[in-house]
Amino acid sequence: MVKLANDITYRRMKQTMAKLGSMTESDYTYFMRVVFGHSTPSPVDLSSIGTIEFIDPTLNDSQREAIRFALAAKEIALIHGPPGTGKTYTLIELILQFLRQNLRILVCGPSNVSVDNIVERLAPHKVPLVRIGHPARLLSTVLDHSLEVLIQTSDAAAIVKDIRKEIEVKQASIRKTRSGRERREIYRDLKELRKEFRERESKCVGNLVTDCKVVLATLHGAGGHQLRNQKFDVVIIDEASQALEAQCWVPLLSASKAILAGDHLQLPPTVKSATLKFSGAVGNGKSPDDEQSVLRMDKDNNVGQHKAKGGTLEMTLFDRLLSLHGPAIKRMLTTQYRMHEKIMQFPSQELYESKLIAADAVKLRLLKDLPYEVEETDDTREPLVFYDTQGGDFPEKVEEPAVMPKQKQISLFAESKSNDMEAYLVARHVENLIGAGVKPEDVAVVTPYNAQLALLSSMLKDKYPGLELESVDGFQGREKEAVIVSLVRSNPEHEVGFLAEKRRLNVAMTRPKRHLCICGDSETIRGGNQFLRRWMDFLEENADLRYPDAGEYMQS
């Protein structure tokens, strides 16, 4: 592990890893043995949970199947939620079903936003819940459920306030007292009062948290003093495929059952030292050396218990459990409620075994059908547009002409690239969409390269303040009605850099609801790998294919 800017996060991960490292195999619970690959998960008997009355009647079959599986699993269950498949709705129903069984649940995520999102959806169900975390970092909509606010409004808070007031009175009296003996007595009283204050506040926090059936915190927040000695029947980790495994162990250290939800086919957590190895207690499991192995472990029913002695920090617990135990421990959500079916088609075929289905409400919707006035144009009636800049007239700009080592070319932190001509092309398409009536707030421009992002921002941000411009990595988890993707790379060597990472492209192509526009050089891109070749073939067959005139953009 590399020390993070947030010292508390780093310290809690390190402390947790130290505890795991100090354990012997005889100390492991059966849950730990399963997670480490020393034992296989207990067989899942769906009949053991009986007939379920679902609270949300709109849940689809794959969501219901995932919930049944998670309820029946003894140690571990993975819920695979591809883009737009209603993973959060599924987790809310699952939490409510666990509450019906009178179980106590700890819900965690890698970020405050991921946790607050669940609090917002869970709060209307009037369940006894508490959100652990500093109020300054929480969404305003969930503050009423924060531990600090609940403490202030609890019955025990009055007693704590009385002691605090007595402390303030004693402190004020010190300044008026000249006698050394009297001062010493006041200091002695203050010491006792402060001790009593800490004890009562701790008891108040403990009672309040204990009385809540659902406790929510970030992964590192679960290691705070508020949850010390608290017991939970189930730990749920949302966005588990975006969390470091060391983070996940903070709430899992005393767990007996865990549900991990996420999508391992989107981007993993960003690790600057991607080759950094970790070993020890959590070092079992096969590390996916490339994207193909990520896909293989998702499909291989005979994965077995791999005994490789380490992996990269980029390998998440979700990945490792899948590699250890295979898809038998996973259920995938298959109906997506975001994308037009033509936008969905390629990622479904290539990454999700052609299992994704577009819900009826979204499969044919276009920009021209937005619930406000939008003119029908060649752009607003098309769900998928590809501007193919092949031919060398839209060259990328390389910051440093010197030849870089190959391993640096594929690094997320390599020298950033830009493409002036492609930026003009993107700007023109944005203007066309907004000119047809599409609101800037409904449009996003994304690109894998920070230099291109800076260039596009300088061209568009002042003109369209509502327009969102973001890197592909920064846009994960987001969605817009229309998304324009600038691929940037265009060179005679057919070098594609980290466009070769299919999980990054999966994020880019699954953000839009009604309109996806790709701008790129098919000759360069198709030379990257087989996945990129198949994507270019798909776009040429299925997209509204356009060949822009470089001369026109040079004039502008």
mmCIF file of N, CA and C in Angstrom, residues 88 106-123 130-133 137-143 145-146 215-222 236-240:
data_model
loop_
_atom_site.group_PDB
_atom_site.id
_atom_site.type_symbol
_atom_site.label_atom_id
_atom_site.label_comp_id
_atom_site.label_asym_id
_atom_site.label_seq_id
_atom_site.Cartn_x
_atom_site.Cartn_y
_atom_site.Cartn_z
ATOM 1 N N THR A 88 -28.748 -0.197 -7.273
ATOM 2 C CA THR A 88 -29.103 0.433 -5.995
ATOM 3 C C THR A 88 -30.503 0.053 -5.559
ATOM 4 N N LEU A 106 -24.757 -3.662 8.173
ATOM 5 C CA LEU A 106 -23.791 -2.578 7.972
ATOM 6 C C LEU A 106 -23.634 -2.397 6.469
ATOM 7 N N VAL A 107 -23.915 -1.184 5.984
ATOM 8 C CA VAL A 107 -23.840 -0.882 4.555
ATOM 9 C C VAL A 107 -22.681 0.082 4.318
ATOM 10 N N CYS A 108 -21.778 -0.303 3.431
ATOM 11 C CA CYS A 108 -20.583 0.522 3.184
ATOM 12 C C CYS A 108 -20.368 0.749 1.694
ATOM 13 N N GLY A 109 -19.573 1.764 1.379
ATOM 14 C CA GLY A 109 -19.151 2.047 0.016
ATOM 15 C C GLY A 109 -17.823 2.763 0.056
ATOM 16 N N PRO A 110 -17.107 2.831 -1.067
ATOM 17 C CA PRO A 110 -15.792 3.460 -1.076
ATOM 18 C C PRO A 110 -15.806 4.978 -0.973
ATOM 19 N N SER A 111 -16.953 5.598 -1.240
ATOM 20 C CA SER A 111 -17.033 7.067 -1.213
ATOM 21 C C SER A 111 -18.266 7.514 -0.451
ATOM 22 N N ASN A 112 -18.246 8.773 0.011
ATOM 23 C CA ASN A 112 -19.418 9.329 0.692
ATOM 24 C C ASN A 112 -20.633 9.351 -0.217
ATOM 25 N N VAL A 113 -20.422 9.668 -1.493
ATOM 26 C CA VAL A 113 -21.542 9.748 -2.438
ATOM 27 C C VAL A 113 -22.214 8.381 -2.584
ATOM 28 N N SER A 114 -21.417 7.310 -2.681
ATOM 29 C CA SER A 114 -21.987 5.973 -2.854
ATOM 30 C C SER A 114 -22.842 5.577 -1.650
ATOM 31 N N VAL A 115 -22.425 5.992 -0.450
ATOM 32 C CA VAL A 115 -23.185 5.667 0.758
ATOM 33 C C VAL A 115 -24.428 6.551 0.868
ATOM 34 N N ASP A 116 -24.254 7.856 0.619
ATOM 35 C CA ASP A 116 -25.384 8.789 0.719
ATOM 36 C C ASP A 116 -26.486 8.443 -0.269
ATOM 37 N N ASN A 117 -26.112 7.928 -1.427
ATOM 38 C CA ASN A 117 -27.088 7.520 -2.431
ATOM 39 C C ASN A 117 -28.033 6.454 -1.867
ATOM 40 N N ILE A 118 -27.489 5.527 -1.086
ATOM 41 C CA ILE A 118 -28.312 4.481 -0.474
ATOM 42 C C ILE A 118 -29.167 5.064 0.647
ATOM 43 N N VAL A 119 -28.591 5.979 1.449
ATOM 44 C CA VAL A 119 -29.363 6.622 2.524
ATOM 45 C C VAL A 119 -30.586 7.327 1.945
ATOM 46 N N GLU A 120 -30.390 8.059 0.848
ATOM 47 C CA GLU A 120 -31.503 8.794 0.217
ATOM 48 C C GLU A 120 -32.620 7.848 -0.213
ATOM 49 N N ARG A 121 -32.252 6.707 -0.774
ATOM 50 C CA ARG A 121 -33.261 5.750 -1.261
ATOM 51 C C ARG A 121 -33.904 4.969 -0.117
ATOM 52 N N LEU A 122 -33.158 4.784 0.973
ATOM 53 C CA LEU A 122 -33.656 3.970 2.085
ATOM 54 C C LEU A 122 -34.524 4.776 3.054
ATOM 55 N N ALA A 123 -34.224 6.053 3.202
ATOM 56 C CA ALA A 123 -34.899 6.902 4.193
ATOM 57 C C ALA A 123 -36.429 6.914 4.072
ATOM 58 N N VAL A 130 -28.742 4.948 10.753
ATOM 59 C CA VAL A 130 -27.833 6.027 11.128
ATOM 60 C C VAL A 130 -26.679 6.057 10.132
ATOM 61 N N ARG A 131 -26.312 7.267 9.752
ATOM 62 C CA ARG A 131 -25.192 7.468 8.816
ATOM 63 C C ARG A 131 -24.000 7.958 9.614
ATOM 64 N N ILE A 132 -22.935 7.150 9.641
ATOM 65 C CA ILE A 132 -21.700 7.521 10.325
ATOM 66 C C ILE A 132 -20.850 8.343 9.361
ATOM 67 N N GLY A 133 -20.318 9.458 9.823
ATOM 68 C CA GLY A 133 -19.468 10.284 8.960
ATOM 69 C C GLY A 133 -19.543 11.746 9.350
ATOM 70 N N ARG A 137 -19.029 16.309 5.123
ATOM 71 C CA ARG A 137 -18.776 15.498 3.926
ATOM 72 C C ARG A 137 -20.037 14.797 3.420
ATOM 73 N N LEU A 138 -21.156 15.012 4.087
ATOM 74 C CA LEU A 138 -22.390 14.328 3.699
ATOM 75 C C LEU A 138 -23.257 15.237 2.831
ATOM 76 N N LEU A 139 -24.083 14.619 1.987
ATOM 77 C CA LEU A 139 -25.061 15.385 1.221
ATOM 78 C C LEU A 139 -26.063 16.008 2.180
ATOM 79 N N SER A 140 -26.508 17.209 1.859
ATOM 80 C CA SER A 140 -27.446 17.910 2.749
ATOM 81 C C SER A 140 -28.736 17.121 2.951
ATOM 82 N N THR A 141 -29.093 16.325 1.946
ATOM 83 C CA THR A 141 -30.350 15.561 2.008
ATOM 84 C C THR A 141 -30.302 14.411 3.012
ATOM 85 N N VAL A 142 -29.122 14.034 3.492
ATOM 86 C CA VAL A 142 -29.035 12.900 4.426
ATOM 87 C C VAL A 142 -28.604 13.334 5.828
ATOM 88 N N LEU A 143 -28.400 14.636 6.028
ATOM 89 C CA LEU A 143 -27.881 15.126 7.314
ATOM 90 C C LEU A 143 -28.770 14.745 8.493
ATOM 91 N N HIS A 145 -30.099 12.140 9.097
ATOM 92 C CA HIS A 145 -29.839 10.751 9.499
ATOM 93 C C HIS A 145 -28.407 10.562 9.998
ATOM 94 N N SER A 146 -27.636 11.655 10.057
ATOM 95 C CA SER A 146 -26.250 11.545 10.502
ATOM 96 C C SER A 146 -26.198 11.343 12.013
ATOM 97 N N VAL A 215 -26.844 0.527 9.724
ATOM 98 C CA VAL A 215 -25.784 1.505 9.920
ATOM 99 C C VAL A 215 -25.048 1.665 8.593
ATOM 100 N N LEU A 216 -24.822 2.905 8.198
ATOM 101 C CA LEU A 216 -24.172 3.181 6.913
ATOM 102 C C LEU A 216 -22.933 4.025 7.122
ATOM 103 N N ALA A 217 -21.853 3.653 6.437
ATOM 104 C CA ALA A 217 -20.580 4.373 6.572
ATOM 105 C C ALA A 217 -19.720 4.086 5.358
ATOM 106 N N THR A 218 -18.735 4.946 5.117
ATOM 107 C CA THR A 218 -17.738 4.608 4.104
ATOM 108 C C THR A 218 -16.934 3.412 4.623
ATOM 109 N N LEU A 219 -16.184 2.787 3.741
ATOM 110 C CA LEU A 219 -15.412 1.606 4.146
ATOM 111 C C LEU A 219 -14.439 1.942 5.278
ATOM 112 N N HIS A 220 -13.695 3.053 5.128
ATOM 113 C CA HIS A 220 -12.765 3.393 6.212
ATOM 114 C C HIS A 220 -13.501 3.955 7.416
ATOM 115 N N GLY A 221 -14.680 4.582 7.193
ATOM 116 C CA GLY A 221 -15.481 5.096 8.299
ATOM 117 C C GLY A 221 -15.979 3.987 9.218
ATOM 118 N N ALA A 222 -16.103 2.767 8.660
ATOM 119 C CA ALA A 222 -16.551 1.633 9.467
ATOM 120 C C ALA A 222 -15.517 1.240 10.513
ATOM 121 N N ILE A 236 -22.922 -5.238 3.708
ATOM 122 C CA ILE A 236 -23.158 -5.000 2.278
ATOM 123 C C ILE A 236 -22.173 -3.938 1.811
ATOM 124 N N ILE A 237 -21.434 -4.236 0.752
ATOM 125 C CA ILE A 237 -20.495 -3.254 0.181
ATOM 126 C C ILE A 237 -20.939 -2.913 -1.233
ATOM 127 N N ASP A 238 -21.368 -1.678 -1.420
ATOM 128 C CA ASP A 238 -21.745 -1.209 -2.755
ATOM 129 C C ASP A 238 -20.498 -0.663 -3.459
ATOM 130 N N GLU A 239 -20.537 -0.660 -4.790
ATOM 131 C CA GLU A 239 -19.397 -0.207 -5.602
ATOM 132 C C GLU A 239 -18.115 -0.940 -5.185
ATOM 133 N N ALA A 240 -18.250 -2.232 -4.891
ATOM 134 C CA ALA A 240 -17.113 -3.014 -4.405
ATOM 135 C C ALA A 240 -16.017 -3.137 -5.453
#
